C-alpha cells in the first residue's frame, strides 16, 4: 500500500486492495472519488479515516452505499441531529465522499475479491465490495459485503481479521463452530443458532478469510434492538447441556488458577487492589471448590451484541473466544459484565446496582440448572479477570474494552464484600 502522505492506515485495507494509493487531503478525496465514479473502477471512501476505518464504501456502487446507510447507522447521527438529517436525505455516494477521511484507490485486488473469486468463481463475477468493521480495531474481525453490479442486497460476505497477525483466531472460530455443528446434531434447536455454514475459505500464507452467505439476522443484534435475555439464556442452557463432556470440581488447582487471574487483573489497578480482591475471591471460590460442575462448550463472549434474533429465529455470532471445554458460569457473567459496561458508560454510579442485579440473575439461572447458587459469586471476579487478560495474553496489548472493564473492578469488590457480610 502506498500513499501520498505519510499517514498510518489499517491493515484491514488489504481486504479491499493488495496494493493501492491512500489519499487523505479533502480536495483529493472528492476530486479523485468523482473521477472514479464517472469513469468506473473501484475506489473506496473510508470513514472516519484510513487508520481505523469503520466503513469503506465503493464510490461506484450506489446500491451498496444505500445498503450501508440503511443497515449500519453511523454514531454521529444521535449526537448531532442536524448531521443525521443531512445524512438521511443526501445522495448516498455523495454523502460517503463528503464525510470520508481518506480515499483508497486500488492497484491490485484485495483479499475479499480474491476470496470471492476462489470460492464463487463465475457465480459472482465483478463484485462490488464494501468494508464494515464494527469497532475499527486491528484486533477485531472485518466484514466485506459483496454485491453483484446493480444488486441492492449482498450476495456474499467475506470475513477476515483486520490485522492478519491474528488470523489464527478466525481459523479457530471457524473450526470450532463446525465441530459444534457436528456435536449438536442431536440438539437441532441449539444448532440452528450457530452461524451459517461457510461457503469456502481462502488461506494465503499468513492470512485467512471465510466466504459465507449473508445472514438475514446479522443486523438484529441485541446492541441494536431490544435484547431478549430470557430467550438467549434459554439457548445457552441448551448449548451447555448438549455439549457437556464430563462433570468435575474446580479443585485446589482450579481455585489457584482462577485466583492467579484475579491477582493479575487487579494488579493493573495498583495500590493493593490485588490483595483486596484475593481476600474476597478466595473464600467464594473455596466454598464451591469440591462441587461437581459440568464441563462443556462455552461461547466465551456471550453478550447482547453477539446475539441476534427476530420473532422466529435466534443466531449467536463471534465465537473467536469459544472453546469446547469450559465452565458454564463464565458465559452467564460475560453477558452480565458486558451489560454493566454499557450501563456504566452512560451512568458511572450504575455499576454496583447493575452487578448486584446480574448476580441475582446468574444465581437464579444456576439454581434452575441444579448447580450451586454460590458459584455465581465465586465466578464473578475470575470472569472479569479473564475478560481483561485474554486480549493482553493473545496480542501483547490491551484490548479496546479494557478501560470500561477496569472501571468495574472496584464495584465488583463492593458487591463481593456485601455478599461476604451476608
PDB file of C-alpha atoms in Angstrom, residues 144-410:
ATOM      1  CA  UNK A 144     -16.785  -7.267   3.434  1.00  0.00           C
ATOM      2  CA  UNK A 145     -20.169  -7.377   1.723  1.00  0.00           C
ATOM      3  CA  UNK A 146     -20.014  -8.381  -1.938  1.00  0.00           C
ATOM      4  CA  UNK A 147     -22.743  -7.242  -4.360  1.00  0.00           C
ATOM      5  CA  UNK A 148     -23.380  -8.233  -7.940  1.00  0.00           C
ATOM      6  CA  UNK A 149     -23.436  -4.999 -10.025  1.00  0.00           C
ATOM      7  CA  UNK A 150     -26.773  -3.253  -9.586  1.00  0.00           C
ATOM      8  CA  UNK A 151     -27.923  -5.506  -6.735  1.00  0.00           C
ATOM      9  CA  UNK A 152     -29.444  -3.876  -3.641  1.00  0.00           C
ATOM     10  CA  UNK A 153     -28.651  -6.781  -1.298  1.00  0.00           C
ATOM     11  CA  UNK A 154     -25.259  -8.505  -0.875  1.00  0.00           C
ATOM     12  CA  UNK A 155     -24.725 -11.893  -2.481  1.00  0.00           C
ATOM     13  CA  UNK A 156     -21.882 -12.949  -0.162  1.00  0.00           C
ATOM     14  CA  UNK A 157     -19.856 -11.802   2.809  1.00  0.00           C
ATOM     15  CA  UNK A 158     -16.121 -12.204   3.420  1.00  0.00           C
ATOM     16  CA  UNK A 159     -14.818 -12.374   6.989  1.00  0.00           C
ATOM     17  CA  UNK A 160     -11.198 -11.754   7.940  1.00  0.00           C
ATOM     18  CA  UNK A 161      -9.286 -10.398  10.898  1.00  0.00           C
ATOM     19  CA  UNK A 162      -8.453  -6.734  10.439  1.00  0.00           C
ATOM     20  CA  UNK A 163      -4.803  -7.498  11.173  1.00  0.00           C
ATOM     21  CA  UNK A 164      -3.584 -10.733   9.524  1.00  0.00           C
ATOM     22  CA  UNK A 165      -1.319 -11.446  12.503  1.00  0.00           C
ATOM     23  CA  UNK A 166      -4.442 -12.575  14.364  1.00  0.00           C
ATOM     24  CA  UNK A 167      -5.854 -14.654  11.502  1.00  0.00           C
ATOM     25  CA  UNK A 168      -5.486 -17.853  13.535  1.00  0.00           C
ATOM     26  CA  UNK A 169      -8.276 -16.556  15.779  1.00  0.00           C
ATOM     27  CA  UNK A 170     -10.702 -16.619  12.851  1.00  0.00           C
ATOM     28  CA  UNK A 171      -9.420 -20.037  11.796  1.00  0.00           C
ATOM     29  CA  UNK A 172     -10.013 -21.300  15.350  1.00  0.00           C
ATOM     30  CA  UNK A 173     -13.512 -19.797  15.371  1.00  0.00           C
ATOM     31  CA  UNK A 174     -14.432 -21.352  12.024  1.00  0.00           C
ATOM     32  CA  UNK A 175     -13.191 -24.797  13.022  1.00  0.00           C
ATOM     33  CA  UNK A 176     -14.850 -24.577  16.442  1.00  0.00           C
ATOM     34  CA  UNK A 177     -18.273 -23.723  15.018  1.00  0.00           C
ATOM     35  CA  UNK A 178     -18.089 -26.613  12.555  1.00  0.00           C
ATOM     36  CA  UNK A 179     -17.167 -29.007  15.360  1.00  0.00           C
ATOM     37  CA  UNK A 180     -20.072 -27.676  17.432  1.00  0.00           C
ATOM     38  CA  UNK A 181     -22.385 -28.173  14.472  1.00  0.00           C
ATOM     39  CA  UNK A 182     -21.342 -31.820  14.483  1.00  0.00           C
ATOM     40  CA  UNK A 183     -21.743 -32.209  18.254  1.00  0.00           C
ATOM     41  CA  UNK A 184     -25.172 -30.555  18.224  1.00  0.00           C
ATOM     42  CA  UNK A 185     -26.608 -32.905  15.604  1.00  0.00           C
ATOM     43  CA  UNK A 186     -28.975 -34.268  18.264  1.00  0.00           C
ATOM     44  CA  UNK A 187     -29.871 -30.795  19.543  1.00  0.00           C
ATOM     45  CA  UNK A 188     -31.220 -29.097  16.409  1.00  0.00           C
ATOM     46  CA  UNK A 189     -32.650 -26.141  18.332  1.00  0.00           C
ATOM     47  CA  UNK A 190     -29.213 -25.218  19.635  1.00  0.00           C
ATOM     48  CA  UNK A 191     -27.547 -25.954  16.298  1.00  0.00           C
ATOM     49  CA  UNK A 192     -29.855 -23.558  14.401  1.00  0.00           C
ATOM     50  CA  UNK A 193     -28.432 -20.645  16.370  1.00  0.00           C
ATOM     51  CA  UNK A 194     -24.896 -21.258  15.101  1.00  0.00           C
ATOM     52  CA  UNK A 195     -23.578 -19.014  12.302  1.00  0.00           C
ATOM     53  CA  UNK A 196     -24.474 -20.127   8.787  1.00  0.00           C
ATOM     54  CA  UNK A 197     -22.079 -22.728   7.336  1.00  0.00           C
ATOM     55  CA  UNK A 198     -19.264 -21.169   5.279  1.00  0.00           C
ATOM     56  CA  UNK A 199     -19.257 -21.491   1.514  1.00  0.00           C
ATOM     57  CA  UNK A 200     -15.478 -21.760   1.456  1.00  0.00           C
ATOM     58  CA  UNK A 201     -12.159 -20.421   2.686  1.00  0.00           C
ATOM     59  CA  UNK A 202      -9.061 -18.724   1.344  1.00  0.00           C
ATOM     60  CA  UNK A 203      -5.770 -19.363   3.152  1.00  0.00           C
ATOM     61  CA  UNK A 204      -2.894 -17.436   1.572  1.00  0.00           C
ATOM     62  CA  UNK A 205       0.350 -17.555   3.588  1.00  0.00           C
ATOM     63  CA  UNK A 206      -0.089 -15.638   6.829  1.00  0.00           C
ATOM     64  CA  UNK A 207      -3.750 -14.827   6.243  1.00  0.00           C
ATOM     65  CA  UNK A 208      -7.221 -16.368   6.336  1.00  0.00           C
ATOM     66  CA  UNK A 209     -10.660 -15.424   5.000  1.00  0.00           C
ATOM     67  CA  UNK A 210     -14.067 -17.087   5.070  1.00  0.00           C
ATOM     68  CA  UNK A 211     -16.792 -16.637   2.466  1.00  0.00           C
ATOM     69  CA  UNK A 212     -20.383 -17.113   3.592  1.00  0.00           C
ATOM     70  CA  UNK A 213     -23.924 -16.327   2.619  1.00  0.00           C
ATOM     71  CA  UNK A 214     -25.374 -13.111   4.061  1.00  0.00           C
ATOM     72  CA  UNK A 215     -27.241 -13.841   7.282  1.00  0.00           C
ATOM     73  CA  UNK A 216     -30.633 -12.084   7.448  1.00  0.00           C
ATOM     74  CA  UNK A 217     -30.265 -11.878  11.231  1.00  0.00           C
ATOM     75  CA  UNK A 218     -26.897 -10.132  11.179  1.00  0.00           C
ATOM     76  CA  UNK A 219     -28.415  -6.667  11.516  1.00  0.00           C
ATOM     77  CA  UNK A 220     -30.629  -7.522  14.507  1.00  0.00           C
ATOM     78  CA  UNK A 221     -28.103  -7.993  17.311  1.00  0.00           C
ATOM     79  CA  UNK A 222     -29.106  -7.089  20.833  1.00  0.00           C
ATOM     80  CA  UNK A 223     -26.965  -3.952  20.927  1.00  0.00           C
ATOM     81  CA  UNK A 224     -29.201  -2.536  18.170  1.00  0.00           C
ATOM     82  CA  UNK A 225     -32.607  -3.941  19.163  1.00  0.00           C
ATOM     83  CA  UNK A 226     -34.209  -4.723  22.496  1.00  0.00           C
ATOM     84  CA  UNK A 227     -32.417  -7.858  23.723  1.00  0.00           C
ATOM     85  CA  UNK A 228     -34.365 -10.923  24.785  1.00  0.00           C
ATOM     86  CA  UNK A 229     -32.244 -12.105  27.694  1.00  0.00           C
ATOM     87  CA  UNK A 230     -34.574 -14.938  28.690  1.00  0.00           C
ATOM     88  CA  UNK A 231     -34.531 -16.387  25.203  1.00  0.00           C
ATOM     89  CA  UNK A 232     -30.753 -16.035  24.879  1.00  0.00           C
ATOM     90  CA  UNK A 233     -30.124 -17.698  28.231  1.00  0.00           C
ATOM     91  CA  UNK A 234     -32.559 -20.494  27.398  1.00  0.00           C
ATOM     92  CA  UNK A 235     -30.500 -21.223  24.273  1.00  0.00           C
ATOM     93  CA  UNK A 236     -27.289 -21.047  26.300  1.00  0.00           C
ATOM     94  CA  UNK A 237     -28.670 -23.589  28.746  1.00  0.00           C
ATOM     95  CA  UNK A 238     -29.408 -25.935  25.832  1.00  0.00           C
ATOM     96  CA  UNK A 239     -25.899 -25.464  24.395  1.00  0.00           C
ATOM     97  CA  UNK A 240     -24.238 -26.224  27.726  1.00  0.00           C
ATOM     98  CA  UNK A 241     -26.406 -29.286  28.343  1.00  0.00           C
ATOM     99  CA  UNK A 242     -25.923 -30.713  24.848  1.00  0.00           C
ATOM    100  CA  UNK A 243     -22.144 -30.338  24.835  1.00  0.00           C
ATOM    101  CA  UNK A 244     -21.279 -31.391  28.386  1.00  0.00           C
ATOM    102  CA  UNK A 245     -18.500 -33.965  28.231  1.00  0.00           C
ATOM    103  CA  UNK A 246     -17.996 -34.602  31.936  1.00  0.00           C
ATOM    104  CA  UNK A 247     -18.502 -33.238  35.434  1.00  0.00           C
ATOM    105  CA  UNK A 248     -15.548 -32.223  37.544  1.00  0.00           C
ATOM    106  CA  UNK A 249     -14.878 -29.985  40.537  1.00  0.00           C
ATOM    107  CA  UNK A 250     -12.673 -26.932  40.326  1.00  0.00           C
ATOM    108  CA  UNK A 251     -10.434 -28.493  42.949  1.00  0.00           C
ATOM    109  CA  UNK A 252      -7.443 -26.744  44.512  1.00  0.00           C
ATOM    110  CA  UNK A 253      -5.717 -26.366  41.147  1.00  0.00           C
ATOM    111  CA  UNK A 254      -8.722 -24.672  39.548  1.00  0.00           C
ATOM    112  CA  UNK A 255      -9.116 -22.348  42.510  1.00  0.00           C
ATOM    113  CA  UNK A 256      -5.464 -21.283  42.367  1.00  0.00           C
ATOM    114  CA  UNK A 257      -5.611 -20.772  38.593  1.00  0.00           C
ATOM    115  CA  UNK A 258      -8.678 -18.536  38.985  1.00  0.00           C
ATOM    116  CA  UNK A 259      -7.025 -16.600  41.800  1.00  0.00           C
ATOM    117  CA  UNK A 260      -3.940 -16.130  39.640  1.00  0.00           C
ATOM    118  CA  UNK A 261      -6.093 -14.442  37.003  1.00  0.00           C
ATOM    119  CA  UNK A 262      -7.719 -12.250  39.658  1.00  0.00           C
ATOM    120  CA  UNK A 263      -4.318 -11.236  41.024  1.00  0.00           C
ATOM    121  CA  UNK A 264      -3.007 -10.338  37.562  1.00  0.00           C
ATOM    122  CA  UNK A 265      -6.071  -8.350  36.529  1.00  0.00           C
ATOM    123  CA  UNK A 266      -6.492  -6.398  39.748  1.00  0.00           C
ATOM    124  CA  UNK A 267      -2.752  -5.634  39.798  1.00  0.00           C
ATOM    125  CA  UNK A 268      -3.427  -3.335  36.840  1.00  0.00           C
ATOM    126  CA  UNK A 269      -5.152  -1.021  39.330  1.00  0.00           C
ATOM    127  CA  UNK A 270      -2.148  -0.871  41.692  1.00  0.00           C
ATOM    128  CA  UNK A 271      -2.485   0.370  45.290  1.00  0.00           C
ATOM    129  CA  UNK A 272      -3.001  -3.038  46.890  1.00  0.00           C
ATOM    130  CA  UNK A 273      -6.077  -3.803  44.772  1.00  0.00           C
ATOM    131  CA  UNK A 274      -4.921  -7.373  44.124  1.00  0.00           C
ATOM    132  CA  UNK A 275      -4.699  -8.160  47.847  1.00  0.00           C
ATOM    133  CA  UNK A 276      -8.207  -6.803  48.442  1.00  0.00           C
ATOM    134  CA  UNK A 277      -9.636  -8.809  45.545  1.00  0.00           C
ATOM    135  CA  UNK A 278      -7.909 -12.035  46.585  1.00  0.00           C
ATOM    136  CA  UNK A 279      -9.248 -11.703  50.131  1.00  0.00           C
ATOM    137  CA  UNK A 280     -12.768 -11.583  48.705  1.00  0.00           C
ATOM    138  CA  UNK A 281     -12.413 -14.067  45.845  1.00  0.00           C
ATOM    139  CA  UNK A 282     -10.619 -16.861  47.702  1.00  0.00           C
ATOM    140  CA  UNK A 283     -13.367 -17.762  50.221  1.00  0.00           C
ATOM    141  CA  UNK A 284     -16.016 -17.547  47.478  1.00  0.00           C
ATOM    142  CA  UNK A 285     -14.080 -19.960  45.264  1.00  0.00           C
ATOM    143  CA  UNK A 286     -13.129 -22.329  48.061  1.00  0.00           C
ATOM    144  CA  UNK A 287     -16.811 -22.614  49.026  1.00  0.00           C
ATOM    145  CA  UNK A 288     -17.567 -24.320  45.691  1.00  0.00           C
ATOM    146  CA  UNK A 289     -14.189 -25.955  45.031  1.00  0.00           C
ATOM    147  CA  UNK A 290     -15.388 -29.541  45.518  1.00  0.00           C
ATOM    148  CA  UNK A 291     -18.795 -29.249  43.886  1.00  0.00           C
ATOM    149  CA  UNK A 292     -19.005 -31.252  40.628  1.00  0.00           C
ATOM    150  CA  UNK A 293     -19.583 -28.841  37.742  1.00  0.00           C
ATOM    151  CA  UNK A 294     -20.440 -29.622  34.116  1.00  0.00           C
ATOM    152  CA  UNK A 295     -17.633 -29.088  31.632  1.00  0.00           C
ATOM    153  CA  UNK A 296     -18.693 -28.341  28.063  1.00  0.00           C
ATOM    154  CA  UNK A 297     -18.659 -25.828  25.244  1.00  0.00           C
ATOM    155  CA  UNK A 298     -18.656 -22.133  26.069  1.00  0.00           C
ATOM    156  CA  UNK A 299     -19.110 -19.208  23.719  1.00  0.00           C
ATOM    157  CA  UNK A 300     -16.568 -17.052  25.521  1.00  0.00           C
ATOM    158  CA  UNK A 301     -18.002 -13.663  24.506  1.00  0.00           C
ATOM    159  CA  UNK A 302     -21.698 -14.147  25.118  1.00  0.00           C
ATOM    160  CA  UNK A 303     -23.383 -10.738  25.304  1.00  0.00           C
ATOM    161  CA  UNK A 304     -26.278  -8.944  23.667  1.00  0.00           C
ATOM    162  CA  UNK A 305     -24.108  -7.622  20.809  1.00  0.00           C
ATOM    163  CA  UNK A 306     -23.316 -11.186  19.702  1.00  0.00           C
ATOM    164  CA  UNK A 307     -26.895 -12.478  19.986  1.00  0.00           C
ATOM    165  CA  UNK A 308     -29.281 -11.708  17.145  1.00  0.00           C
ATOM    166  CA  UNK A 309     -32.948 -12.571  16.887  1.00  0.00           C
ATOM    167  CA  UNK A 310     -36.267 -11.909  15.247  1.00  0.00           C
ATOM    168  CA  UNK A 311     -39.668 -13.319  16.108  1.00  0.00           C
ATOM    169  CA  UNK A 312     -38.812 -16.753  14.724  1.00  0.00           C
ATOM    170  CA  UNK A 313     -35.054 -17.271  14.902  1.00  0.00           C
ATOM    171  CA  UNK A 314     -32.005 -16.753  17.085  1.00  0.00           C
ATOM    172  CA  UNK A 315     -28.379 -16.540  15.975  1.00  0.00           C
ATOM    173  CA  UNK A 316     -25.198 -16.350  18.073  1.00  0.00           C
ATOM    174  CA  UNK A 317     -22.182 -14.804  16.345  1.00  0.00           C
ATOM    175  CA  UNK A 318     -18.477 -14.245  17.073  1.00  0.00           C
ATOM    176  CA  UNK A 319     -17.109 -17.469  18.524  1.00  0.00           C
ATOM    177  CA  UNK A 320     -13.443 -16.479  18.409  1.00  0.00           C
ATOM    178  CA  UNK A 321     -13.111 -16.838  22.202  1.00  0.00           C
ATOM    179  CA  UNK A 322     -15.115 -20.072  22.284  1.00  0.00           C
ATOM    180  CA  UNK A 323     -13.784 -23.382  23.499  1.00  0.00           C
ATOM    181  CA  UNK A 324     -15.084 -26.912  23.673  1.00  0.00           C
ATOM    182  CA  UNK A 325     -14.443 -27.331  27.392  1.00  0.00           C
ATOM    183  CA  UNK A 326     -15.208 -24.657  29.953  1.00  0.00           C
ATOM    184  CA  UNK A 327     -17.381 -23.788  32.979  1.00  0.00           C
ATOM    185  CA  UNK A 328     -20.993 -22.660  32.417  1.00  0.00           C
ATOM    186  CA  UNK A 329     -20.958 -19.649  34.754  1.00  0.00           C
ATOM    187  CA  UNK A 330     -18.429 -17.857  32.540  1.00  0.00           C
ATOM    188  CA  UNK A 331     -20.892 -17.312  29.663  1.00  0.00           C
ATOM    189  CA  UNK A 332     -23.516 -16.007  32.084  1.00  0.00           C
ATOM    190  CA  UNK A 333     -21.070 -13.499  33.517  1.00  0.00           C
ATOM    191  CA  UNK A 334     -19.795 -12.279  30.148  1.00  0.00           C
ATOM    192  CA  UNK A 335     -23.405 -11.321  29.391  1.00  0.00           C
ATOM    193  CA  UNK A 336     -23.871  -9.539  32.715  1.00  0.00           C
ATOM    194  CA  UNK A 337     -20.465  -7.840  32.771  1.00  0.00           C
ATOM    195  CA  UNK A 338     -20.953  -6.551  29.237  1.00  0.00           C
ATOM    196  CA  UNK A 339     -24.338  -5.130  30.214  1.00  0.00           C
ATOM    197  CA  UNK A 340     -22.716  -3.493  33.245  1.00  0.00           C
ATOM    198  CA  UNK A 341     -20.087  -1.959  30.963  1.00  0.00           C
ATOM    199  CA  UNK A 342     -22.788  -0.465  28.743  1.00  0.00           C
ATOM    200  CA  UNK A 343     -24.777   0.921  31.663  1.00  0.00           C
ATOM    201  CA  UNK A 344     -21.707   2.314  33.411  1.00  0.00           C
ATOM    202  CA  UNK A 345     -20.602   4.220  30.301  1.00  0.00           C
ATOM    203  CA  UNK A 346     -23.878   6.123  30.499  1.00  0.00           C
ATOM    204  CA  UNK A 347     -24.002   6.412  34.299  1.00  0.00           C
ATOM    205  CA  UNK A 348     -20.876   5.658  36.360  1.00  0.00           C
ATOM    206  CA  UNK A 349     -22.979   5.160  39.503  1.00  0.00           C
ATOM    207  CA  UNK A 350     -24.890   2.317  37.800  1.00  0.00           C
ATOM    208  CA  UNK A 351     -22.052  -0.188  38.207  1.00  0.00           C
ATOM    209  CA  UNK A 352     -22.876  -1.584  41.644  1.00  0.00           C
ATOM    210  CA  UNK A 353     -26.651  -1.858  41.088  1.00  0.00           C
ATOM    211  CA  UNK A 354     -26.067  -3.470  37.699  1.00  0.00           C
ATOM    212  CA  UNK A 355     -23.656  -6.022  39.152  1.00  0.00           C
ATOM    213  CA  UNK A 356     -25.994  -6.821  42.033  1.00  0.00           C
ATOM    214  CA  UNK A 357     -28.862  -7.398  39.612  1.00  0.00           C
ATOM    215  CA  UNK A 358     -26.572  -9.543  37.478  1.00  0.00           C
ATOM    216  CA  UNK A 359     -25.520 -11.579  40.492  1.00  0.00           C
ATOM    217  CA  UNK A 360     -29.154 -12.300  41.243  1.00  0.00           C
ATOM    218  CA  UNK A 361     -29.845 -13.398  37.673  1.00  0.00           C
ATOM    219  CA  UNK A 362     -26.766 -15.631  37.474  1.00  0.00           C
ATOM    220  CA  UNK A 363     -27.619 -17.191  40.835  1.00  0.00           C
ATOM    221  CA  UNK A 364     -31.185 -17.905  39.729  1.00  0.00           C
ATOM    222  CA  UNK A 365     -30.035 -19.433  36.428  1.00  0.00           C
ATOM    223  CA  UNK A 366     -27.517 -21.710  38.150  1.00  0.00           C
ATOM    224  CA  UNK A 367     -30.160 -22.777  40.647  1.00  0.00           C
ATOM    225  CA  UNK A 368     -32.541 -23.579  37.769  1.00  0.00           C
ATOM    226  CA  UNK A 369     -29.839 -25.821  36.307  1.00  0.00           C
ATOM    227  CA  UNK A 370     -29.352 -27.646  39.590  1.00  0.00           C
ATOM    228  CA  UNK A 371     -25.917 -26.097  40.127  1.00  0.00           C
ATOM    229  CA  UNK A 372     -24.649 -24.454  43.333  1.00  0.00           C
ATOM    230  CA  UNK A 373     -26.038 -20.924  43.524  1.00  0.00           C
ATOM    231  CA  UNK A 374     -22.856 -19.941  45.364  1.00  0.00           C
ATOM    232  CA  UNK A 375     -20.992 -20.406  42.074  1.00  0.00           C
ATOM    233  CA  UNK A 376     -22.458 -17.073  40.926  1.00  0.00           C
ATOM    234  CA  UNK A 377     -20.409 -15.014  43.390  1.00  0.00           C
ATOM    235  CA  UNK A 378     -17.406 -17.343  43.078  1.00  0.00           C
ATOM    236  CA  UNK A 379     -17.221 -16.883  39.298  1.00  0.00           C
ATOM    237  CA  UNK A 380     -17.653 -13.090  39.201  1.00  0.00           C
ATOM    238  CA  UNK A 381     -14.085 -11.932  39.825  1.00  0.00           C
ATOM    239  CA  UNK A 382     -12.424 -14.698  37.722  1.00  0.00           C
ATOM    240  CA  UNK A 383     -14.768 -13.986  34.793  1.00  0.00           C
ATOM    241  CA  UNK A 384     -13.966 -10.261  34.885  1.00  0.00           C
ATOM    242  CA  UNK A 385     -10.262 -11.054  35.135  1.00  0.00           C
ATOM    243  CA  UNK A 386     -10.315 -13.378  32.125  1.00  0.00           C
ATOM    244  CA  UNK A 387     -12.184 -10.819  30.021  1.00  0.00           C
ATOM    245  CA  UNK A 388      -9.485  -8.253  30.834  1.00  0.00           C
ATOM    246  CA  UNK A 389      -6.481 -10.517  30.371  1.00  0.00           C
ATOM    247  CA  UNK A 390      -7.298 -12.589  27.327  1.00  0.00           C
ATOM    248  CA  UNK A 391      -6.597  -9.932  24.692  1.00  0.00           C
ATOM    249  CA  UNK A 392      -3.402  -8.950  26.511  1.00  0.00           C
ATOM    250  CA  UNK A 393      -2.321 -12.585  26.506  1.00  0.00           C
ATOM    251  CA  UNK A 394      -3.260 -13.180  22.888  1.00  0.00           C
ATOM    252  CA  UNK A 395      -1.809  -9.997  21.423  1.00  0.00           C
ATOM    253  CA  UNK A 396       0.528  -8.464  23.981  1.00  0.00           C
ATOM    254  CA  UNK A 397      -1.537  -5.274  24.179  1.00  0.00           C
ATOM    255  CA  UNK A 398      -4.672  -4.042  25.995  1.00  0.00           C
ATOM    256  CA  UNK A 399      -7.999  -4.647  24.302  1.00  0.00           C
ATOM    257  CA  UNK A 400     -10.305  -1.766  23.344  1.00  0.00           C
ATOM    258  CA  UNK A 401     -12.800  -2.694  26.072  1.00  0.00           C
ATOM    259  CA  UNK A 402     -10.226  -2.876  28.865  1.00  0.00           C
ATOM    260  CA  UNK A 403     -10.780   0.613  30.377  1.00  0.00           C
ATOM    261  CA  UNK A 404     -14.506   0.027  30.910  1.00  0.00           C
ATOM    262  CA  UNK A 405     -13.790  -3.407  32.413  1.00  0.00           C
ATOM    263  CA  UNK A 406     -11.159  -1.994  34.749  1.00  0.00           C
ATOM    264  CA  UNK A 407     -13.752   0.542  35.887  1.00  0.00           C
ATOM    265  CA  UNK A 408     -15.876  -2.385  37.120  1.00  0.00           C
ATOM    266  CA  UNK A 409     -13.231  -3.951  39.362  1.00  0.00           C
ATOM    267  CA  UNK A 410     -13.768  -1.738  42.400  1.00  0.00           C
TER     268      UNK A 410
END
